[in-house]
Structures are given as structure tokens and as C-alpha cells.
Amino acid sequence: MYFLSLLGVIITTALISFFTNGRWDRMFDVMSLLILLLLVIPILISSGLSKDFSNAFRYSIGKKKPEKLLELKRAKEAVSLVIWTTVSASVFVTMAQLIQILYWISELSSLGPNLSVMIISIMYGMGFVLLLLPMQAILNVKIQEFISGQE
């Protein structure tokens, strides 16, 4: 069921691209994606929750059953950290790009393409968050089920 959210994000992106003259290349910027990853991954590792984040995938897909409630709570905390870090990083990258665009604004013909590349960082961040929100909800439900199963 989790893959439905992934499919939804992909189909929505494809439809938006199709109805905007079919230019897929305008929706991709490798540098923005790399910068977001360079901000999110070290924060996840430095928090000590990287293993818990990988466990969150296993718990939400159903491939692994948690032995303790603490494992589920740590997985949920790791997903929450990645969500907030992704939102913060995408806004940070967008603001840094906006500063550069405004500094070099003398050429108005390049303003539109530069602004679109700037906004791609937020699109990538929010797309990733859209994929993580169902996982967070699944982990919340599993925590509640785990607690009610102990009673």
C-alpha cells in the first residue's frame, strides 16, 4: 500500500509536466537534489537515527516486525526528523538561491529560468515529504497497535 503514495507523486509530476508543454527537463535539476541530500543525510547520521530511519521502511512496508515499542518510536522519530530536515533544507536552499538571483538580477531575460530552478528545491523537498508522511502515519498506527496489544 505504501507504494501507492510513490506512484501518486510520480503520476502527478508526469501529468503536470505533460500539461505544461511536455518539457520534462524543466522539472529536473541534479544540483538542487544533491544539495538537499548533502544537507539531509549528514543531519540524519549525526542524530544517530540513520539505522532507525532504515528500520522505518521495513516496519511500514511490513517486512520486519518490531520487538520493542522503543524501536517503533525511534523509527517514527527518525522519519519526523527527516521530514523537518527536508522542509528546512529545501527552504534554506531556495533562500540561498534567491539571494544569488537577486544579486545578479541585471539580466532580466534570465530571471524566469533562474526562478524556476530556485523553486525546484522546494518541489523536491515537498515531493520527498509527501512520500514520508504515509510512512509516519503507518508508524503511528503500529505504535498504537503495539500498545493496545500489550494491554
mmCIF file of C-alpha atoms in Angstrom:
data_model
loop_
_atom_site.group_PDB
_atom_site.id
_atom_site.type_symbol
_atom_site.label_atom_id
_atom_site.label_comp_id
_atom_site.label_asym_id
_atom_site.label_seq_id
_atom_site.Cartn_x
_atom_site.Cartn_y
_atom_site.Cartn_z
ATOM 1 C CA MET A 1 0.000 0.000 0.000
ATOM 2 C CA TYR A 2 2.884 2.361 0.705
ATOM 3 C CA PHE A 3 3.882 2.244 -2.944
ATOM 4 C CA LEU A 4 0.602 3.952 -3.877
ATOM 5 C CA SER A 5 1.970 7.204 -2.452
ATOM 6 C CA LEU A 6 5.119 6.823 -4.548
ATOM 7 C CA LEU A 7 3.009 6.124 -7.602
ATOM 8 C CA GLY A 8 0.807 9.132 -6.838
ATOM 9 C CA VAL A 9 3.771 11.510 -6.691
ATOM 10 C CA ILE A 10 5.220 10.131 -9.932
ATOM 11 C CA ILE A 11 1.920 10.284 -11.825
ATOM 12 C CA THR A 12 1.149 13.790 -10.560
ATOM 13 C CA THR A 13 4.584 15.029 -11.618
ATOM 14 C CA ALA A 14 4.170 13.393 -15.027
ATOM 15 C CA LEU A 15 0.738 14.949 -15.541
ATOM 16 C CA ILE A 16 1.952 18.399 -14.543
ATOM 17 C CA SER A 17 4.887 18.073 -16.906
ATOM 18 C CA PHE A 18 2.672 16.764 -19.721
ATOM 19 C CA PHE A 19 0.209 19.632 -19.430
ATOM 20 C CA THR A 20 2.998 22.221 -19.386
ATOM 21 C CA ASN A 21 4.185 21.589 -22.951
ATOM 22 C CA GLY A 22 5.686 18.196 -22.082
ATOM 23 C CA ARG A 23 9.072 19.573 -21.058
ATOM 24 C CA TRP A 24 10.389 17.044 -18.530
ATOM 25 C CA ASP A 25 13.792 18.699 -18.488
ATOM 26 C CA ARG A 26 12.320 21.724 -16.728
ATOM 27 C CA MET A 27 11.361 19.584 -13.746
ATOM 28 C CA PHE A 28 14.848 18.240 -13.031
ATOM 29 C CA ASP A 29 17.869 19.897 -11.519
ATOM 30 C CA VAL A 30 20.502 17.475 -10.307
ATOM 31 C CA MET A 31 22.431 20.129 -8.373
ATOM 32 C CA SER A 32 19.402 21.097 -6.266
ATOM 33 C CA LEU A 33 18.780 17.449 -5.456
ATOM 34 C CA LEU A 34 22.413 16.871 -4.488
ATOM 35 C CA ILE A 35 22.488 19.932 -2.262
ATOM 36 C CA LEU A 36 19.327 18.784 -0.470
ATOM 37 C CA LEU A 37 20.830 15.347 0.065
ATOM 38 C CA LEU A 38 24.071 16.912 1.314
ATOM 39 C CA LEU A 39 22.057 18.727 3.969
ATOM 40 C CA VAL A 40 19.624 15.984 4.998
ATOM 41 C CA ILE A 41 21.881 12.906 5.121
ATOM 42 C CA PRO A 42 24.596 14.309 7.451
ATOM 43 C CA ILE A 43 21.942 15.601 9.853
ATOM 44 C CA LEU A 44 20.295 12.171 9.935
ATOM 45 C CA ILE A 45 23.641 10.465 10.529
ATOM 46 C CA SER A 46 24.738 12.940 13.200
ATOM 47 C CA SER A 47 21.464 12.430 15.076
ATOM 48 C CA GLY A 48 22.204 8.732 15.432
ATOM 49 C CA LEU A 49 18.870 7.795 13.846
ATOM 50 C CA SER A 50 20.052 6.546 10.443
ATOM 51 C CA LYS A 51 19.524 2.880 11.365
ATOM 52 C CA ASP A 52 16.108 3.742 12.768
ATOM 53 C CA PHE A 53 15.229 5.510 9.506
ATOM 54 C CA SER A 54 16.044 2.374 7.511
ATOM 55 C CA ASN A 55 14.010 0.342 10.013
ATOM 56 C CA ALA A 56 11.080 2.708 9.440
ATOM 57 C CA PHE A 57 10.901 1.487 5.835
ATOM 58 C CA ARG A 58 10.901 -2.136 6.952
ATOM 59 C CA TYR A 59 8.250 -1.550 9.620
ATOM 60 C CA SER A 60 5.946 0.465 7.376
ATOM 61 C CA ILE A 61 6.135 -1.951 4.444
ATOM 62 C CA GLY A 62 5.637 -4.884 6.802
ATOM 63 C CA LYS A 63 8.822 -6.800 6.080
ATOM 64 C CA LYS A 64 10.008 -6.614 9.679
ATOM 65 C CA LYS A 65 8.160 -6.724 12.981
ATOM 66 C CA PRO A 66 9.456 -4.615 15.848
ATOM 67 C CA GLU A 67 10.332 -6.425 19.044
ATOM 68 C CA LYS A 68 10.000 -3.404 21.317
ATOM 69 C CA LEU A 69 7.874 -0.294 21.416
ATOM 70 C CA LEU A 70 11.054 1.768 21.616
ATOM 71 C CA GLU A 71 12.070 0.583 18.134
ATOM 72 C CA LEU A 72 8.823 1.889 16.660
ATOM 73 C CA LYS A 73 9.109 5.192 18.495
ATOM 74 C CA ARG A 74 12.687 5.667 17.323
ATOM 75 C CA ALA A 75 11.668 4.860 13.743
ATOM 76 C CA LYS A 76 8.850 7.405 13.966
ATOM 77 C CA GLU A 77 11.248 9.988 15.393
ATOM 78 C CA ALA A 78 13.722 9.338 12.562
ATOM 79 C CA VAL A 79 11.009 9.856 9.941
ATOM 80 C CA SER A 80 9.866 13.025 11.701
ATOM 81 C CA LEU A 81 13.454 14.314 11.760
ATOM 82 C CA VAL A 82 13.891 13.659 8.034
ATOM 83 C CA ILE A 83 10.588 15.388 7.250
ATOM 84 C CA TRP A 84 11.510 18.525 9.190
ATOM 85 C CA THR A 85 15.077 18.495 7.915
ATOM 86 C CA THR A 86 13.886 18.173 4.327
ATOM 87 C CA VAL A 87 11.439 21.063 4.693
ATOM 88 C CA SER A 88 14.070 23.246 6.370
ATOM 89 C CA ALA A 89 16.778 22.310 3.866
ATOM 90 C CA SER A 90 14.577 22.997 0.853
ATOM 91 C CA VAL A 91 13.630 26.430 2.176
ATOM 92 C CA PHE A 92 17.273 27.147 3.065
ATOM 93 C CA VAL A 93 18.491 26.172 -0.412
ATOM 94 C CA THR A 94 15.717 28.214 -2.036
ATOM 95 C CA MET A 95 16.589 31.300 0.001
ATOM 96 C CA ALA A 96 20.303 30.927 -0.782
ATOM 97 C CA GLN A 97 19.476 30.661 -4.489
ATOM 98 C CA LEU A 98 17.150 33.660 -4.263
ATOM 99 C CA ILE A 99 19.937 35.773 -2.766
ATOM 100 C CA GLN A 100 22.195 34.855 -5.687
ATOM 101 C CA ILE A 101 19.461 35.573 -8.233
ATOM 102 C CA LEU A 102 18.709 38.968 -6.737
ATOM 103 C CA TYR A 103 22.403 39.829 -6.619
ATOM 104 C CA TRP A 104 22.822 39.101 -10.353
ATOM 105 C CA ILE A 105 19.432 40.438 -11.484
ATOM 106 C CA SER A 106 20.884 42.789 -14.117
ATOM 107 C CA GLU A 107 19.836 40.410 -16.913
ATOM 108 C CA LEU A 108 16.045 40.264 -16.801
ATOM 109 C CA SER A 109 15.871 37.658 -19.557
ATOM 110 C CA SER A 110 17.422 35.054 -17.255
ATOM 111 C CA LEU A 111 15.141 35.870 -14.317
ATOM 112 C CA GLY A 112 12.390 33.371 -15.230
ATOM 113 C CA PRO A 113 14.641 30.324 -15.763
ATOM 114 C CA ASN A 114 16.641 31.134 -12.631
ATOM 115 C CA LEU A 115 13.493 31.486 -10.516
ATOM 116 C CA SER A 116 12.164 28.172 -11.808
ATOM 117 C CA VAL A 117 15.399 26.402 -10.850
ATOM 118 C CA MET A 118 15.191 28.060 -7.438
ATOM 119 C CA ILE A 119 11.671 26.726 -6.845
ATOM 120 C CA ILE A 120 12.680 23.186 -7.849
ATOM 121 C CA SER A 121 14.409 22.795 -4.470
ATOM 122 C CA ILE A 122 11.104 23.273 -2.691
ATOM 123 C CA MET A 123 9.371 20.913 -5.133
ATOM 124 C CA TYR A 124 11.943 18.180 -4.453
ATOM 125 C CA GLY A 125 11.681 18.682 -0.708
ATOM 126 C CA MET A 126 7.889 18.615 -0.672
ATOM 127 C CA GLY A 127 7.811 15.593 -3.000
ATOM 128 C CA PHE A 128 10.033 13.695 -0.586
ATOM 129 C CA VAL A 129 7.884 14.800 2.358
ATOM 130 C CA LEU A 130 4.785 13.547 0.517
ATOM 131 C CA LEU A 131 6.453 10.135 0.363
ATOM 132 C CA LEU A 132 7.355 10.169 4.058
ATOM 133 C CA LEU A 133 4.011 11.308 5.501
ATOM 134 C CA PRO A 134 2.226 7.974 4.872
ATOM 135 C CA MET A 135 5.167 6.187 6.471
ATOM 136 C CA GLN A 136 4.855 8.382 9.536
ATOM 137 C CA ALA A 137 1.112 7.644 9.734
ATOM 138 C CA ILE A 138 1.731 3.886 9.394
ATOM 139 C CA LEU A 139 4.280 4.037 12.209
ATOM 140 C CA ASN A 140 1.810 5.947 14.410
ATOM 141 C CA VAL A 141 -0.807 3.248 13.840
ATOM 142 C CA LYS A 142 1.714 0.490 14.541
ATOM 143 C CA ILE A 143 2.676 2.209 17.807
ATOM 144 C CA GLN A 144 -0.985 2.325 18.840
ATOM 145 C CA GLU A 145 -1.461 -1.330 17.856
ATOM 146 C CA PHE A 146 1.656 -2.318 19.771
ATOM 147 C CA ILE A 147 0.444 -0.513 22.901
ATOM 148 C CA SER A 148 -3.073 -1.973 22.675
ATOM 149 C CA GLY A 149 -1.584 -5.449 22.130
ATOM 150 C CA GLN A 150 0.348 -5.174 25.400
ATOM 151 C CA GLU A 151 -2.752 -4.433 27.480
#
